[in-house]
mmCIF file of C-alpha atoms in Angstrom:
data_model
loop_
_atom_site.group_PDB
_atom_site.id
_atom_site.type_symbol
_atom_site.label_atom_id
_atom_site.label_comp_id
_atom_site.label_asym_id
_atom_site.label_seq_id
_atom_site.Cartn_x
_atom_site.Cartn_y
_atom_site.Cartn_z
ATOM 1 C CA UNK A 238 15.398 -2.506 -51.156
ATOM 2 C CA UNK A 239 16.753 -1.869 -54.577
ATOM 3 C CA UNK A 240 14.711 -3.135 -57.672
ATOM 4 C CA UNK A 241 16.266 -3.345 -61.283
ATOM 5 C CA UNK A 242 13.860 -3.210 -63.932
ATOM 6 C CA UNK A 243 13.957 -6.320 -66.462
ATOM 7 C CA UNK A 244 14.691 -4.340 -69.416
ATOM 8 C CA UNK A 245 16.962 -2.033 -68.151
ATOM 9 C CA UNK A 246 18.877 -5.096 -66.635
ATOM 10 C CA UNK A 247 18.810 -6.892 -70.015
ATOM 11 C CA UNK A 248 19.843 -3.636 -72.128
ATOM 12 C CA UNK A 249 22.084 -2.226 -69.434
ATOM 13 C CA UNK A 250 24.406 -0.532 -72.246
ATOM 14 C CA UNK A 251 21.457 0.740 -74.027
ATOM 15 C CA UNK A 252 19.674 2.207 -71.111
ATOM 16 C CA UNK A 253 22.613 3.926 -70.031
ATOM 17 C CA UNK A 254 23.390 5.616 -73.377
ATOM 18 C CA UNK A 255 19.439 6.378 -73.636
ATOM 19 C CA UNK A 256 19.567 8.188 -69.912
ATOM 20 C CA UNK A 257 22.813 10.020 -70.992
ATOM 21 C CA UNK A 258 22.243 11.228 -74.516
ATOM 22 C CA UNK A 259 20.610 14.512 -74.033
ATOM 23 C CA UNK A 260 17.372 13.656 -75.627
ATOM 24 C CA UNK A 261 14.131 14.547 -73.790
ATOM 25 C CA UNK A 262 13.422 11.179 -71.545
ATOM 26 C CA UNK A 263 10.629 10.703 -69.314
ATOM 27 C CA UNK A 264 11.307 7.981 -66.806
ATOM 28 C CA UNK A 265 8.625 5.873 -65.244
ATOM 29 C CA UNK A 266 10.359 3.354 -62.915
ATOM 30 C CA UNK A 267 9.093 0.317 -61.066
ATOM 31 C CA UNK A 268 8.567 2.148 -57.618
ATOM 32 C CA UNK A 269 5.483 4.260 -59.483
ATOM 33 C CA UNK A 270 4.217 1.324 -61.371
ATOM 34 C CA UNK A 271 3.817 -0.525 -57.994
ATOM 35 C CA UNK A 272 1.529 2.491 -56.934
ATOM 36 C CA UNK A 273 -1.194 1.581 -59.555
ATOM 37 C CA UNK A 274 -2.853 -1.691 -59.142
ATOM 38 C CA UNK A 275 -5.357 -3.156 -60.872
ATOM 39 C CA UNK A 276 -7.982 -5.168 -58.560
ATOM 40 C CA UNK A 277 -10.163 -8.002 -58.851
ATOM 41 C CA UNK A 278 -13.141 -5.509 -58.883
ATOM 42 C CA UNK A 279 -11.505 -3.753 -61.700
ATOM 43 C CA UNK A 280 -11.709 -7.086 -63.466
ATOM 44 C CA UNK A 281 -15.195 -7.589 -62.530
ATOM 45 C CA UNK A 282 -15.758 -4.206 -63.770
ATOM 46 C CA UNK A 283 -14.382 -4.682 -66.970
ATOM 47 C CA UNK A 284 -16.284 -8.216 -67.492
ATOM 48 C CA UNK A 285 -19.677 -6.276 -66.926
ATOM 49 C CA UNK A 286 -18.840 -3.891 -70.117
ATOM 50 C CA UNK A 287 -20.171 -4.532 -73.651
ATOM 51 C CA UNK A 288 -17.071 -2.645 -75.064
ATOM 52 C CA UNK A 289 -15.147 -4.904 -77.322
ATOM 53 C CA UNK A 290 -11.871 -3.473 -76.144
ATOM 54 C CA UNK A 291 -12.492 -3.932 -72.552
ATOM 55 C CA UNK A 292 -13.651 -7.459 -73.336
ATOM 56 C CA UNK A 293 -10.306 -8.093 -75.238
ATOM 57 C CA UNK A 294 -8.370 -6.683 -72.403
ATOM 58 C CA UNK A 295 -10.033 -8.758 -69.975
ATOM 59 C CA UNK A 296 -9.031 -11.774 -71.797
ATOM 60 C CA UNK A 297 -5.411 -10.798 -71.805
ATOM 61 C CA UNK A 298 -5.819 -9.495 -67.961
ATOM 62 C CA UNK A 299 -6.743 -13.204 -67.008
ATOM 63 C CA UNK A 300 -3.542 -14.714 -67.621
ATOM 64 C CA UNK A 301 -1.604 -11.398 -66.571
ATOM 65 C CA UNK A 302 -3.768 -11.344 -63.000
ATOM 66 C CA UNK A 303 -2.536 -14.857 -62.350
ATOM 67 C CA UNK A 304 0.992 -13.728 -62.012
ATOM 68 C CA UNK A 305 0.262 -10.218 -60.495
ATOM 69 C CA UNK A 306 -1.958 -6.780 -60.668
ATOM 70 C CA UNK A 307 0.616 -4.154 -61.425
ATOM 71 C CA UNK A 308 -0.316 -2.908 -64.436
ATOM 72 C CA UNK A 309 2.988 -1.611 -65.714
ATOM 73 C CA UNK A 310 2.075 -0.062 -69.299
ATOM 74 C CA UNK A 311 -0.459 1.939 -68.080
ATOM 75 C CA UNK A 312 1.685 4.247 -66.142
ATOM 76 C CA UNK A 313 3.669 4.827 -69.214
ATOM 77 C CA UNK A 314 0.486 5.479 -71.031
ATOM 78 C CA UNK A 315 -0.971 8.009 -68.194
ATOM 79 C CA UNK A 316 2.430 9.868 -68.525
ATOM 80 C CA UNK A 317 1.324 10.660 -72.298
ATOM 81 C CA UNK A 318 -2.265 11.066 -71.700
ATOM 82 C CA UNK A 319 -2.260 13.343 -68.486
ATOM 83 C CA UNK A 320 1.421 13.853 -67.574
ATOM 84 C CA UNK A 321 -0.151 16.205 -64.321
ATOM 85 C CA UNK A 322 -1.010 13.077 -62.596
ATOM 86 C CA UNK A 323 2.402 12.304 -62.239
ATOM 87 C CA UNK A 324 4.977 13.900 -59.657
ATOM 88 C CA UNK A 325 8.769 14.495 -61.443
ATOM 89 C CA UNK A 326 11.957 15.313 -60.084
ATOM 90 C CA UNK A 327 14.984 16.194 -62.443
ATOM 91 C CA UNK A 328 18.276 14.554 -62.547
ATOM 92 C CA UNK A 329 20.881 12.735 -64.352
ATOM 93 C CA UNK A 330 20.635 9.141 -64.481
ATOM 94 C CA UNK A 331 23.443 6.642 -64.430
ATOM 95 C CA UNK A 332 23.043 2.749 -65.002
ATOM 96 C CA UNK A 333 24.957 0.278 -63.621
ATOM 97 C CA UNK A 334 26.548 -1.881 -66.071
ATOM 98 C CA UNK A 335 28.535 -4.394 -64.320
ATOM 99 C CA UNK A 336 28.310 -6.397 -60.906
ATOM 100 C CA UNK A 337 25.544 -7.822 -58.571
ATOM 101 C CA UNK A 338 23.865 -3.968 -59.287
ATOM 102 C CA UNK A 339 23.848 -4.343 -63.122
ATOM 103 C CA UNK A 340 20.631 -2.594 -64.372
ATOM 104 C CA UNK A 341 20.131 -0.603 -61.335
ATOM 105 C CA UNK A 342 19.350 2.855 -62.091
ATOM 106 C CA UNK A 343 20.990 5.932 -60.019
ATOM 107 C CA UNK A 344 19.845 9.311 -59.846
ATOM 108 C CA UNK A 345 21.761 12.296 -59.178
ATOM 109 C CA UNK A 346 19.404 15.370 -58.418
ATOM 110 C CA UNK A 347 22.147 17.849 -58.745
ATOM 111 C CA UNK A 348 21.357 19.328 -54.970
ATOM 112 C CA UNK A 349 25.154 18.580 -54.477
ATOM 113 C CA UNK A 350 27.938 20.135 -56.272
ATOM 114 C CA UNK A 351 31.257 18.363 -56.768
ATOM 115 C CA UNK A 352 34.440 20.436 -56.756
ATOM 116 C CA UNK A 353 36.350 18.032 -59.028
ATOM 117 C CA UNK A 354 35.008 16.032 -62.091
ATOM 118 C CA UNK A 355 32.891 12.956 -61.537
ATOM 119 C CA UNK A 356 30.877 10.751 -63.461
ATOM 120 C CA UNK A 357 27.954 12.816 -62.792
ATOM 121 C CA UNK A 358 29.854 15.886 -64.288
ATOM 122 C CA UNK A 359 27.708 17.583 -67.572
ATOM 123 C CA UNK A 360 25.364 14.624 -67.558
ATOM 124 C CA UNK A 361 21.929 15.562 -68.949
ATOM 125 C CA UNK A 362 18.792 15.752 -67.093
ATOM 126 C CA UNK A 363 16.006 13.641 -67.315
ATOM 127 C CA UNK A 364 12.417 13.564 -65.677
ATOM 128 C CA UNK A 365 11.971 11.058 -63.393
ATOM 129 C CA UNK A 366 8.436 9.882 -61.960
ATOM 130 C CA UNK A 367 8.359 9.650 -58.276
ATOM 131 C CA UNK A 368 4.608 9.487 -57.413
ATOM 132 C CA UNK A 369 1.510 9.317 -58.969
ATOM 133 C CA UNK A 370 -2.241 10.423 -58.460
ATOM 134 C CA UNK A 371 -3.637 6.525 -57.512
ATOM 135 C CA UNK A 372 -7.298 7.215 -57.323
ATOM 136 C CA UNK A 373 -7.380 9.652 -60.099
ATOM 137 C CA UNK A 374 -5.018 7.355 -62.353
ATOM 138 C CA UNK A 375 -7.235 4.161 -61.584
ATOM 139 C CA UNK A 376 -10.237 6.151 -62.679
ATOM 140 C CA UNK A 377 -8.990 7.660 -65.748
ATOM 141 C CA UNK A 378 -7.653 4.253 -66.793
ATOM 142 C CA UNK A 379 -11.145 2.368 -65.954
ATOM 143 C CA UNK A 380 -12.772 4.974 -67.949
ATOM 144 C CA UNK A 381 -10.725 4.670 -70.811
ATOM 145 C CA UNK A 382 -11.118 1.049 -70.853
ATOM 146 C CA UNK A 383 -14.764 1.312 -70.800
ATOM 147 C CA UNK A 384 -15.390 3.831 -73.433
#
């Protein structure tokens, strides 16, 4: 099943420009964000903390937990704080801009060479997260929230 990320679907033309502009891009997609999930136990740990930030975040998470437990923003933070927790592949990304697949990102890892010029020819590479060290990532997130 292919998942389309909400913000890419809403701004698919802009996303395609970002991924093909040649700037350094580190993409952490929804498939990776689903690998790190905050549990009710994590919420209880935050509740036991006297730290103001943990208490503030807990209030925000109460509403969020009623919807789902995937804390998407934490993976973007992890990529910035400790990129070694995430495994990346390099390749070109294009964004579907129309039809039923609008907003779907496609990765070309440049392992196949084309004899002719294609839509993938001369596209810049970006780094795409594919896995995350989940136990270490959760530990780091909880430690930072409890400080």
